[in-house]
Phi, psi and omega in degrees: 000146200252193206255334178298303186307295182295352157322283180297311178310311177324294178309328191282326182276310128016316196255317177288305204289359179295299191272020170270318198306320193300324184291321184281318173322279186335291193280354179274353171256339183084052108007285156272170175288170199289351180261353166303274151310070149311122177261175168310332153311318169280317190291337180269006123349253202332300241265335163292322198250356167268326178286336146301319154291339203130296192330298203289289195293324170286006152269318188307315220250352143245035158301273176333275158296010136294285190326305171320310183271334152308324172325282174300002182259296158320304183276327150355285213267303192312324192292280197309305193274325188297305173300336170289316179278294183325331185270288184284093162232041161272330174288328200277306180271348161323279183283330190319333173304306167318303188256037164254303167328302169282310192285356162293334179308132171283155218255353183292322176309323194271347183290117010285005157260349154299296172313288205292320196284300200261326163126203186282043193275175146262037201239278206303325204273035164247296168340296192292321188279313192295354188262341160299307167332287228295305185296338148318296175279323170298341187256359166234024141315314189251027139263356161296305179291346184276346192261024195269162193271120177317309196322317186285305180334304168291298193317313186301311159323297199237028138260019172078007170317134201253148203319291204303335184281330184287330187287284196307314176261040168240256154337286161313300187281342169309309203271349172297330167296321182328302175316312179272339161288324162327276167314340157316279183282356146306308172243025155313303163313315168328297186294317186291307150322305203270334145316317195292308160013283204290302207300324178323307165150129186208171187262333163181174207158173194277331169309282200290023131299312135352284214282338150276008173290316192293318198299341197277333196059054185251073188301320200323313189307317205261304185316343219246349171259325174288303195302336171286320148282339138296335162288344192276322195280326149338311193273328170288331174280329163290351150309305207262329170308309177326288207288296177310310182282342181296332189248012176236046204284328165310327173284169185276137172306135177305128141313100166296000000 
C-alpha cells in the first residue's frame, strides 16, 4: 500500500470517527427531537439483535436479490439497445425525443402502477430498479460508441475491415469503459429502486423495514438500517471498481 493510499484511508477513518462522535453529541444533548435522538449504541443495539433473530439477514437477502436481478436484467437489455442507437443514427434521432421523455419520468411515481401490474412481489420491485438501470446503461453504451474517433473509423476502411470487424476491435473496445461506469452506477440505482419499492409496499426487504420502523417511530432501528445500506452500497461500488481494473487492464492508468 503506498503512503498516498494509506494516507487517504487514514483520513477516511478519521472522518467516520468525526460523524459518529457528532451523532452521540446531537443524541446525548438532545439536539434533535427527542423521537429523534438515537445514539450509535442503540442502533447498533438493534442492529445485533436483528442480526441474531434473523430479521436482518433474511430482508437483506431478499434486498439483494431484487437488485442483482434487476440489475442483470437492465443492463443487458440497456448494453444492446444502446450500442444499437450508437450503430443507428438514424434509429437514434427517431427515437431519441421518447426516451428523453421516459427517462425524464419519475420513476418512484410508477412503483404503484408495478405494484397493481406485478403485486407485492419482487416482479415490482425489479420493474421499478430496471427502468432506472436500463437508461443508465443504455446512454452510456451509446455515448461510448459516438465517442469513437472518426479517424480510426477511416483508417479501419481503408485497410479494408469489413463492418463486423470495425464493431468488434474498434467500437466495442472504445465504448467498453463507457460501459463499465454505466454499470457502475447502475448498480447503485439498482439498489436504490428496489428500496424505493419496498418503502412504497413490500412484504420485505430491507425498505419496507425502514418504512415500518419509521411509522413505529423505532428510529434506532431505521438509522442502524439506512447505515447498512450504505455500507452495501460502498461494497458493491467497490466490485464493480475491482471488477473494472481487472477487466480493463488494457487502458492506460488514471492520473491521480
Amino acid at each position: 500500500m503506498s503512503t498516498q493510499t494509506l494516507t487517504v484511508r487514514v483520513a477516511q477513518v478519521l472522518v467516520f470517527l468525526v460523524w459518529l462522535v457528532l451523532w452521540q453529541l446531537a443524541a446525548s444533548r438532545q439536539w434533535l427531537d427527542p423521537v429523534l435522538a438515537k445514539t450509535p449504541g442503540q442502533s447498533w443495539e438493534y442492529l445485533v439483535s436483528a442480526a441474531q433473530s434473523g430479521e436482518l439477514w433474511t430482508n437483506m437477502r431478499y434486498t439483494m436479490f431484487a437488485v442483482v436481478i434487476a440489475w442483470v436484467v437492465a443492463s443487458a437489455v440497456g448494453v444492446v439497445v444502446g450500442l444499437a442507437l450508437g450503430l443507428l443514427p438514424g434509429v437514434e434521432r427517431v427515437l431519441s425525443p421518447y426516451l428523453d421523455a421516459a427517462n425524464a419520468m419519475p420513476r418512484i411515481a410508477l412503483a404503484p402502477l408495478f405494484i397493481v401490474a406485478f403485486g407485492i412481489n419482487t416482479s415490482a420491485k425489479v420493474a421499478l430498479a430496471s427502468t432506472l438501470v436500463f437508461f443508465i446503461v443504455m446512454s452510456g453504451a451509446r455515448a461510448g460508441v459516438r465517442s469513437t474517433d472518426a479517424e480510426w473509423l477511416r483508417l479501419s476502411t481503408v485497410l479494408g475491415a469489413n463492418k463486423y470487424q470495425i464493431f468488434l476491435k474498434v467500437l466495442f473496445p472504445v465504448a467498453t469503459p463507457a460501459i463499465f461506469a454505466a454499470l457502475r452506477l447502475g448498480l447503485i440505482y439498482s439498489l436504490l429502486g428496489v428500496v424505493g419499492s419496498e418503502l412504497i409496499s413490500a412484504r420485505n426487504g430491507l425498505g419496507q423495514l425502514v418504512a415500518t420502523y419509521s411509522a413505529t417511530f423505532q428510529m434506532e432501528a431505521v438509522y442502524a438500517i439506512l447505515l447498512l445500506l450504505a455500507v452495501i452500497a460502498v461494497v458493491l461500488n467497490q466490485l464493480m471498481g475491482l471488477a473494472e481494473r481487472r477487466l480493463l487492464r488494457w487502458q492506460p492508468p488514471v492520473d491521480q
